Amino acid sequence: MNNKNIFQNINQNENDNELQNLQELGQVNIPDFESSIFTLPIIGEIEGHGELPQGRKSTKYEHVIPQLLAVEQNPKYEGLFLIINTVGGDVEAGLALSELISSMKKPSVSLVIGGGHSIGVPLSVSTNHSFIAPTASMTIHPIRTSGLVIAVSQSFEYFKRMQERIVSFVEKNSKIQKDRFEELMLNNREMANDLGSILVGQNAVDEGLIDSVGGLSDALIKIQELIDERKAEN
């Protein structure tokens, strides 16, 4: 094979790689950078025990669990960066992920962009420090269901206990008081067709739900500070 054919094959391989990147990630060039911080996006709807219809953006909790395990065990990673833009989803799946994140020894920081709604609230507060973008919002509301409900009294008791688990987790992992969180959850003056409250940016910080208003650079600076503190302790 002559030099001309070799260069043609190299250029063709580069073009094929760029085309694949463009199709899968929406960009031509991917920065070649090895980070010690594992970035985990929680986007769309959190999928639990049942599959969502095709065409719905989702985060599958069975995919996230082994990623969290890898971050905790792999010495390559020194911290976890959680980027959240979710409408909510399966309550038990979201709470399970929140409990796993909150129990990690490695430093973790969350950043709510767009929205951290419903079960996205426990996920947002599950890290060591939480940020929210100035224009991002969070919806706090009671657990709800749709469709036919059989054995109403038993179902009500189940939802009540599940709601107590969520309230307890949020209270433990944030600065908001239980009574205030329940007050926001049962607010009937803000949403026309539902109970609940919507907190935007600074409002979430003022309520004690989120630690700080900030963006990407703020979150990265904070997680590096937490990593340095952990190294100093060890």
PDB file of C-alpha atoms in Angstrom:
ATOM      1  CA  MET A   1       0.000   0.000   0.000  1.00  0.00           C
ATOM      2  CA  ASN A   2       1.482   3.385  -0.990  1.00  0.00           C
ATOM      3  CA  ASN A   3       1.629   6.468   1.216  1.00  0.00           C
ATOM      4  CA  LYS A   4      -1.296   8.072  -0.578  1.00  0.00           C
ATOM      5  CA  ASN A   5      -3.591   5.126   0.264  1.00  0.00           C
ATOM      6  CA  ILE A   6      -2.374   5.100   3.901  1.00  0.00           C
ATOM      7  CA  PHE A   7      -3.223   8.791   4.354  1.00  0.00           C
ATOM      8  CA  GLN A   8      -6.592   8.267   2.668  1.00  0.00           C
ATOM      9  CA  ASN A   9      -7.407   5.438   5.140  1.00  0.00           C
ATOM     10  CA  ILE A  10      -6.331   7.563   8.119  1.00  0.00           C
ATOM     11  CA  ASN A  11      -8.460  10.487   6.949  1.00  0.00           C
ATOM     12  CA  GLN A  12     -11.408   8.153   6.331  1.00  0.00           C
ATOM     13  CA  ASN A  13     -11.134   6.710   9.858  1.00  0.00           C
ATOM     14  CA  GLU A  14     -11.003  10.209  11.352  1.00  0.00           C
ATOM     15  CA  ASN A  15     -14.046  11.253   9.320  1.00  0.00           C
ATOM     16  CA  ASP A  16     -15.931   8.116  10.409  1.00  0.00           C
ATOM     17  CA  ASN A  17     -15.126   8.820  14.080  1.00  0.00           C
ATOM     18  CA  GLU A  18     -16.231  12.445  13.754  1.00  0.00           C
ATOM     19  CA  LEU A  19     -19.456  11.368  12.062  1.00  0.00           C
ATOM     20  CA  GLN A  20     -20.149   8.871  14.873  1.00  0.00           C
ATOM     21  CA  ASN A  21     -19.497  11.557  17.490  1.00  0.00           C
ATOM     22  CA  LEU A  22     -21.799  13.947  15.659  1.00  0.00           C
ATOM     23  CA  GLN A  23     -24.596  11.374  15.484  1.00  0.00           C
ATOM     24  CA  GLU A  24     -24.308  10.193  19.103  1.00  0.00           C
ATOM     25  CA  LEU A  25     -23.215  13.311  20.983  1.00  0.00           C
ATOM     26  CA  GLY A  26     -24.075  16.216  18.693  1.00  0.00           C
ATOM     27  CA  GLN A  27     -20.486  17.366  18.398  1.00  0.00           C
ATOM     28  CA  VAL A  28     -17.531  16.707  16.127  1.00  0.00           C
ATOM     29  CA  ASN A  29     -14.601  16.846  18.552  1.00  0.00           C
ATOM     30  CA  ILE A  30     -14.660  15.400  22.085  1.00  0.00           C
ATOM     31  CA  PRO A  31     -12.085  16.854  24.514  1.00  0.00           C
ATOM     32  CA  ASP A  32      -9.467  14.218  25.347  1.00  0.00           C
ATOM     33  CA  PHE A  33      -9.360  14.715  29.115  1.00  0.00           C
ATOM     34  CA  GLU A  34      -9.186  12.238  31.970  1.00  0.00           C
ATOM     35  CA  SER A  35     -10.957  13.608  35.031  1.00  0.00           C
ATOM     36  CA  SER A  36     -10.792  12.331  38.589  1.00  0.00           C
ATOM     37  CA  ILE A  37     -14.363  13.582  39.076  1.00  0.00           C
ATOM     38  CA  PHE A  38     -17.124  11.299  37.821  1.00  0.00           C
ATOM     39  CA  THR A  39     -19.984  13.240  36.225  1.00  0.00           C
ATOM     40  CA  LEU A  40     -23.415  11.640  36.468  1.00  0.00           C
ATOM     41  CA  PRO A  41     -26.338  13.313  34.663  1.00  0.00           C
ATOM     42  CA  ILE A  42     -29.872  12.720  35.973  1.00  0.00           C
ATOM     43  CA  ILE A  43     -32.052  13.793  33.059  1.00  0.00           C
ATOM     44  CA  GLY A  44     -35.581  13.404  31.788  1.00  0.00           C
ATOM     45  CA  GLU A  45     -37.768  11.046  33.796  1.00  0.00           C
ATOM     46  CA  ILE A  46     -36.400   8.585  36.341  1.00  0.00           C
ATOM     47  CA  GLU A  47     -37.358   5.126  35.191  1.00  0.00           C
ATOM     48  CA  GLY A  48     -38.055   2.544  37.870  1.00  0.00           C
ATOM     49  CA  HIS A  49     -39.610  -0.905  37.778  1.00  0.00           C
ATOM     50  CA  GLY A  50     -41.643  -0.227  34.637  1.00  0.00           C
ATOM     51  CA  GLU A  51     -40.354   0.852  31.234  1.00  0.00           C
ATOM     52  CA  LEU A  52     -41.327   4.263  29.883  1.00  0.00           C
ATOM     53  CA  PRO A  53     -42.746   4.636  26.355  1.00  0.00           C
ATOM     54  CA  GLN A  54     -40.285   5.070  23.519  1.00  0.00           C
ATOM     55  CA  GLY A  55     -39.359   8.649  22.767  1.00  0.00           C
ATOM     56  CA  ARG A  56     -39.222   9.666  26.443  1.00  0.00           C
ATOM     57  CA  LYS A  57     -35.884  10.869  27.806  1.00  0.00           C
ATOM     58  CA  SER A  58     -35.136   8.832  30.908  1.00  0.00           C
ATOM     59  CA  THR A  59     -32.550   7.892  33.510  1.00  0.00           C
ATOM     60  CA  LYS A  60     -32.692   4.176  34.264  1.00  0.00           C
ATOM     61  CA  TYR A  61     -31.932   3.515  37.911  1.00  0.00           C
ATOM     62  CA  GLU A  62     -30.532   0.042  37.216  1.00  0.00           C
ATOM     63  CA  HIS A  63     -27.898   1.716  35.024  1.00  0.00           C
ATOM     64  CA  VAL A  64     -27.003   4.305  37.659  1.00  0.00           C
ATOM     65  CA  ILE A  65     -26.515   1.871  40.571  1.00  0.00           C
ATOM     66  CA  PRO A  66     -23.399   0.144  39.135  1.00  0.00           C
ATOM     67  CA  GLN A  67     -21.978   3.560  38.202  1.00  0.00           C
ATOM     68  CA  LEU A  68     -22.265   4.711  41.812  1.00  0.00           C
ATOM     69  CA  LEU A  69     -20.646   1.479  42.974  1.00  0.00           C
ATOM     70  CA  ALA A  70     -17.766   2.024  40.535  1.00  0.00           C
ATOM     71  CA  VAL A  71     -17.216   5.605  41.716  1.00  0.00           C
ATOM     72  CA  GLU A  72     -17.068   4.530  45.358  1.00  0.00           C
ATOM     73  CA  GLN A  73     -14.658   1.645  44.711  1.00  0.00           C
ATOM     74  CA  ASN A  74     -12.466   2.883  41.866  1.00  0.00           C
ATOM     75  CA  PRO A  75      -9.420   4.835  43.153  1.00  0.00           C
ATOM     76  CA  LYS A  76      -9.330   6.661  39.819  1.00  0.00           C
ATOM     77  CA  TYR A  77     -12.340   8.718  40.897  1.00  0.00           C
ATOM     78  CA  GLU A  78     -12.042  11.144  43.796  1.00  0.00           C
ATOM     79  CA  GLY A  79     -15.526  12.634  43.714  1.00  0.00           C
ATOM     80  CA  LEU A  80     -19.012  12.573  42.203  1.00  0.00           C
ATOM     81  CA  PHE A  81     -20.599  15.466  40.302  1.00  0.00           C
ATOM     82  CA  LEU A  82     -24.362  15.090  39.915  1.00  0.00           C
ATOM     83  CA  ILE A  83     -26.022  17.251  37.218  1.00  0.00           C
ATOM     84  CA  ILE A  84     -29.797  17.248  37.585  1.00  0.00           C
ATOM     85  CA  ASN A  85     -32.477  18.246  35.098  1.00  0.00           C
ATOM     86  CA  THR A  86     -35.429  15.958  35.764  1.00  0.00           C
ATOM     87  CA  VAL A  87     -39.209  16.114  35.847  1.00  0.00           C
ATOM     88  CA  GLY A  88     -39.259  13.389  38.507  1.00  0.00           C
ATOM     89  CA  GLY A  89     -40.426   9.835  37.976  1.00  0.00           C
ATOM     90  CA  ASP A  90     -40.513   6.580  39.912  1.00  0.00           C
ATOM     91  CA  VAL A  91     -40.528   7.482  43.607  1.00  0.00           C
ATOM     92  CA  GLU A  92     -38.902   4.335  44.994  1.00  0.00           C
ATOM     93  CA  ALA A  93     -36.206   4.310  42.308  1.00  0.00           C
ATOM     94  CA  GLY A  94     -35.377   7.966  42.883  1.00  0.00           C
ATOM     95  CA  LEU A  95     -35.288   7.510  46.645  1.00  0.00           C
ATOM     96  CA  ALA A  96     -33.090   4.413  46.291  1.00  0.00           C
ATOM     97  CA  LEU A  97     -30.545   6.377  44.246  1.00  0.00           C
ATOM     98  CA  SER A  98     -30.699   9.258  46.747  1.00  0.00           C
ATOM     99  CA  GLU A  99     -29.962   6.889  49.635  1.00  0.00           C
ATOM    100  CA  LEU A 100     -26.997   5.373  47.790  1.00  0.00           C
ATOM    101  CA  ILE A 101     -25.485   8.783  46.998  1.00  0.00           C
ATOM    102  CA  SER A 102     -25.944  10.087  50.535  1.00  0.00           C
ATOM    103  CA  SER A 103     -24.145   7.033  51.942  1.00  0.00           C
ATOM    104  CA  MET A 104     -21.031   7.433  49.762  1.00  0.00           C
ATOM    105  CA  LYS A 105     -17.731   8.271  51.480  1.00  0.00           C
ATOM    106  CA  LYS A 106     -16.280  10.069  48.484  1.00  0.00           C
ATOM    107  CA  PRO A 107     -17.165  13.785  48.144  1.00  0.00           C
ATOM    108  CA  SER A 108     -20.218  14.643  46.070  1.00  0.00           C
ATOM    109  CA  VAL A 109     -21.775  17.828  44.712  1.00  0.00           C
ATOM    110  CA  SER A 110     -25.056  18.330  42.856  1.00  0.00           C
ATOM    111  CA  LEU A 111     -26.083  21.066  40.430  1.00  0.00           C
ATOM    112  CA  VAL A 112     -29.739  21.592  39.508  1.00  0.00           C
ATOM    113  CA  ILE A 113     -30.109  23.077  36.027  1.00  0.00           C
ATOM    114  CA  GLY A 114     -33.459  23.525  34.338  1.00  0.00           C
ATOM    115  CA  GLY A 115     -35.439  21.654  36.964  1.00  0.00           C
ATOM    116  CA  GLY A 116     -35.140  19.247  39.873  1.00  0.00           C
ATOM    117  CA  HIS A 117     -38.807  18.393  40.293  1.00  0.00           C
ATOM    118  CA  SER A 118     -40.692  15.886  42.432  1.00  0.00           C
ATOM    119  CA  ILE A 119     -38.397  12.955  43.329  1.00  0.00           C
ATOM    120  CA  GLY A 120     -35.590  15.091  41.898  1.00  0.00           C
ATOM    121  CA  VAL A 121     -35.705  17.004  45.199  1.00  0.00           C
ATOM    122  CA  PRO A 122     -34.256  14.156  47.342  1.00  0.00           C
ATOM    123  CA  LEU A 123     -31.669  13.504  44.627  1.00  0.00           C
ATOM    124  CA  SER A 124     -30.639  17.169  44.673  1.00  0.00           C
ATOM    125  CA  VAL A 125     -30.025  17.180  48.431  1.00  0.00           C
ATOM    126  CA  SER A 126     -28.366  13.746  48.599  1.00  0.00           C
ATOM    127  CA  THR A 127     -24.856  15.105  47.969  1.00  0.00           C
ATOM    128  CA  ASN A 128     -22.423  16.750  50.416  1.00  0.00           C
ATOM    129  CA  HIS A 129     -23.146  20.162  48.864  1.00  0.00           C
ATOM    130  CA  SER A 130     -25.918  21.234  46.502  1.00  0.00           C
ATOM    131  CA  PHE A 131     -26.129  24.046  43.947  1.00  0.00           C
ATOM    132  CA  ILE A 132     -29.000  25.408  41.900  1.00  0.00           C
ATOM    133  CA  ALA A 133     -28.743  27.613  38.822  1.00  0.00           C
ATOM    134  CA  PRO A 134     -30.375  31.057  39.221  1.00  0.00           C
ATOM    135  CA  THR A 135     -33.160  30.200  36.745  1.00  0.00           C
ATOM    136  CA  ALA A 136     -33.623  26.539  37.709  1.00  0.00           C
ATOM    137  CA  SER A 137     -36.778  25.465  39.536  1.00  0.00           C
ATOM    138  CA  MET A 138     -37.873  22.729  41.925  1.00  0.00           C
ATOM    139  CA  THR A 139     -41.433  21.475  42.410  1.00  0.00           C
ATOM    140  CA  ILE A 140     -42.383  20.089  45.816  1.00  0.00           C
ATOM    141  CA  HIS A 141     -45.664  18.184  45.964  1.00  0.00           C
ATOM    142  CA  PRO A 142     -47.257  15.154  47.687  1.00  0.00           C
ATOM    143  CA  ILE A 143     -46.912  11.670  46.236  1.00  0.00           C
ATOM    144  CA  ARG A 144     -49.588  11.080  43.649  1.00  0.00           C
ATOM    145  CA  THR A 145     -50.736   8.338  41.293  1.00  0.00           C
ATOM    146  CA  SER A 146     -52.916   7.986  38.224  1.00  0.00           C
ATOM    147  CA  GLY A 147     -55.270   5.294  37.049  1.00  0.00           C
ATOM    148  CA  LEU A 148     -57.382   2.800  38.987  1.00  0.00           C
ATOM    149  CA  VAL A 149     -56.700   2.472  42.719  1.00  0.00           C
ATOM    150  CA  ILE A 150     -57.804  -0.740  44.454  1.00  0.00           C
ATOM    151  CA  ALA A 151     -58.083  -0.926  48.250  1.00  0.00           C
ATOM    152  CA  VAL A 152     -58.109   2.818  48.782  1.00  0.00           C
ATOM    153  CA  SER A 153     -57.400   2.834  52.525  1.00  0.00           C
ATOM    154  CA  GLN A 154     -54.387   0.508  52.149  1.00  0.00           C
ATOM    155  CA  SER A 155     -53.064   2.514  49.199  1.00  0.00           C
ATOM    156  CA  PHE A 156     -53.471   5.730  51.159  1.00  0.00           C
ATOM    157  CA  GLU A 157     -51.473   4.265  54.044  1.00  0.00           C
ATOM    158  CA  TYR A 158     -48.732   3.156  51.640  1.00  0.00           C
ATOM    159  CA  PHE A 159     -48.485   6.611  50.051  1.00  0.00           C
ATOM    160  CA  LYS A 160     -48.454   8.219  53.484  1.00  0.00           C
ATOM    161  CA  ARG A 161     -45.525   6.085  54.618  1.00  0.00           C
ATOM    162  CA  MET A 162     -43.647   6.685  51.371  1.00  0.00           C
ATOM    163  CA  GLN A 163     -44.176  10.416  51.764  1.00  0.00           C
ATOM    164  CA  GLU A 164     -42.858  10.248  55.322  1.00  0.00           C
ATOM    165  CA  ARG A 165     -39.702   8.552  53.998  1.00  0.00           C
ATOM    166  CA  ILE A 166     -39.147  11.356  51.506  1.00  0.00           C
ATOM    167  CA  VAL A 167     -39.775  14.108  54.065  1.00  0.00           C
ATOM    168  CA  SER A 168     -37.427  12.428  56.539  1.00  0.00           C
ATOM    169  CA  PHE A 169     -34.679  12.059  53.926  1.00  0.00           C
ATOM    170  CA  VAL A 170     -34.930  15.681  52.778  1.00  0.00           C
ATOM    171  CA  GLU A 171     -34.928  16.968  56.359  1.00  0.00           C
ATOM    172  CA  LYS A 172     -31.851  14.877  57.194  1.00  0.00           C
ATOM    173  CA  ASN A 173     -29.882  15.926  54.099  1.00  0.00           C
ATOM    174  CA  SER A 174     -30.741  19.624  53.901  1.00  0.00           C
ATOM    175  CA  LYS A 175     -31.308  22.611  56.183  1.00  0.00           C
ATOM    176  CA  ILE A 176     -35.069  22.820  55.706  1.00  0.00           C
ATOM    177  CA  GLN A 177     -37.293  21.987  58.667  1.00  0.00           C
ATOM    178  CA  LYS A 178     -39.811  19.158  58.412  1.00  0.00           C
ATOM    179  CA  ASP A 179     -42.829  21.379  59.159  1.00  0.00           C
ATOM    180  CA  ARG A 180     -41.796  23.923  56.535  1.00  0.00           C
ATOM    181  CA  PHE A 181     -41.183  21.251  53.896  1.00  0.00           C
ATOM    182  CA  GLU A 182     -44.615  19.727  54.520  1.00  0.00           C
ATOM    183  CA  GLU A 183     -46.155  23.201  54.373  1.00  0.00           C
ATOM    184  CA  LEU A 184     -44.600  23.771  50.944  1.00  0.00           C
ATOM    185  CA  MET A 185     -45.679  20.290  49.863  1.00  0.00           C
ATOM    186  CA  LEU A 186     -49.324  20.840  50.818  1.00  0.00           C
ATOM    187  CA  ASN A 187     -49.593  24.431  49.604  1.00  0.00           C
ATOM    188  CA  ASN A 188     -52.910  24.902  47.746  1.00  0.00           C
ATOM    189  CA  ARG A 189     -52.443  28.528  46.673  1.00  0.00           C
ATOM    190  CA  GLU A 190     -49.741  28.221  44.026  1.00  0.00           C
ATOM    191  CA  MET A 191     -50.722  25.552  41.471  1.00  0.00           C
ATOM    192  CA  ALA A 192     -54.156  25.498  39.872  1.00  0.00           C
ATOM    193  CA  ASN A 193     -54.576  21.729  39.525  1.00  0.00           C
ATOM    194  CA  ASP A 194     -52.330  20.403  42.256  1.00  0.00           C
ATOM    195  CA  LEU A 195     -50.976  20.872  45.752  1.00  0.00           C
ATOM    196  CA  GLY A 196     -47.398  21.999  46.145  1.00  0.00           C
ATOM    197  CA  SER A 197     -44.883  24.783  45.643  1.00  0.00           C
ATOM    198  CA  ILE A 198     -42.365  25.834  43.013  1.00  0.00           C
ATOM    199  CA  LEU A 199     -39.024  27.220  44.198  1.00  0.00           C
ATOM    200  CA  VAL A 200     -36.773  29.059  41.748  1.00  0.00           C
ATOM    201  CA  GLY A 201     -33.052  29.572  42.256  1.00  0.00           C
ATOM    202  CA  GLN A 202     -32.478  31.721  45.337  1.00  0.00           C
ATOM    203  CA  ASN A 203     -35.883  30.733  46.795  1.00  0.00           C
ATOM    204  CA  ALA A 204     -34.664  27.156  47.202  1.00  0.00           C
ATOM    205  CA  VAL A 205     -31.591  28.427  49.065  1.00  0.00           C
ATOM    206  CA  ASP A 206     -33.615  30.790  51.245  1.00  0.00           C
ATOM    207  CA  GLU A 207     -35.849  27.884  52.293  1.00  0.00           C
ATOM    208  CA  GLY A 208     -32.799  25.840  53.290  1.00  0.00           C
ATOM    209  CA  LEU A 209     -33.462  23.168  50.669  1.00  0.00           C
ATOM    210  CA  ILE A 210     -30.360  23.862  48.538  1.00  0.00           C
ATOM    211  CA  ASP A 211     -26.994  25.070  49.850  1.00  0.00           C
ATOM    212  CA  SER A 212     -25.959  27.631  47.208  1.00  0.00           C
ATOM    213  CA  VAL A 213     -26.922  29.385  44.000  1.00  0.00           C
ATOM    214  CA  GLY A 214     -24.265  28.782  41.371  1.00  0.00           C
ATOM    215  CA  GLY A 215     -23.219  27.239  38.109  1.00  0.00           C
ATOM    216  CA  LEU A 216     -20.744  24.814  36.641  1.00  0.00           C
ATOM    217  CA  SER A 217     -17.541  26.514  37.771  1.00  0.00           C
ATOM    218  CA  ASP A 218     -18.889  27.023  41.308  1.00  0.00           C
ATOM    219  CA  ALA A 219     -19.783  23.342  41.589  1.00  0.00           C
ATOM    220  CA  LEU A 220     -16.391  22.184  40.283  1.00  0.00           C
ATOM    221  CA  ILE A 221     -14.538  24.491  42.678  1.00  0.00           C
ATOM    222  CA  LYS A 222     -16.593  23.168  45.590  1.00  0.00           C
ATOM    223  CA  ILE A 223     -16.062  19.508  44.798  1.00  0.00           C
ATOM    224  CA  GLN A 224     -12.322  20.073  44.474  1.00  0.00           C
ATOM    225  CA  GLU A 225     -12.361  21.750  47.899  1.00  0.00           C
ATOM    226  CA  LEU A 226     -14.149  18.722  49.366  1.00  0.00           C
ATOM    227  CA  ILE A 227     -11.667  16.359  47.712  1.00  0.00           C
ATOM    228  CA  ASP A 228      -8.722  18.333  49.120  1.00  0.00           C
ATOM    229  CA  GLU A 229     -10.301  18.299  52.594  1.00  0.00           C
ATOM    230  CA  ARG A 230     -10.738  14.511  52.436  1.00  0.00           C
ATOM    231  CA  LYS A 231      -7.120  14.050  51.375  1.00  0.00           C
ATOM    232  CA  ALA A 232      -5.953  16.254  54.248  1.00  0.00           C
ATOM    233  CA  GLU A 233      -7.966  14.189  56.745  1.00  0.00           C
ATOM    234  CA  ASN A 234      -6.457  10.962  55.458  1.00  0.00           C
TER     235      ASN A 234
END
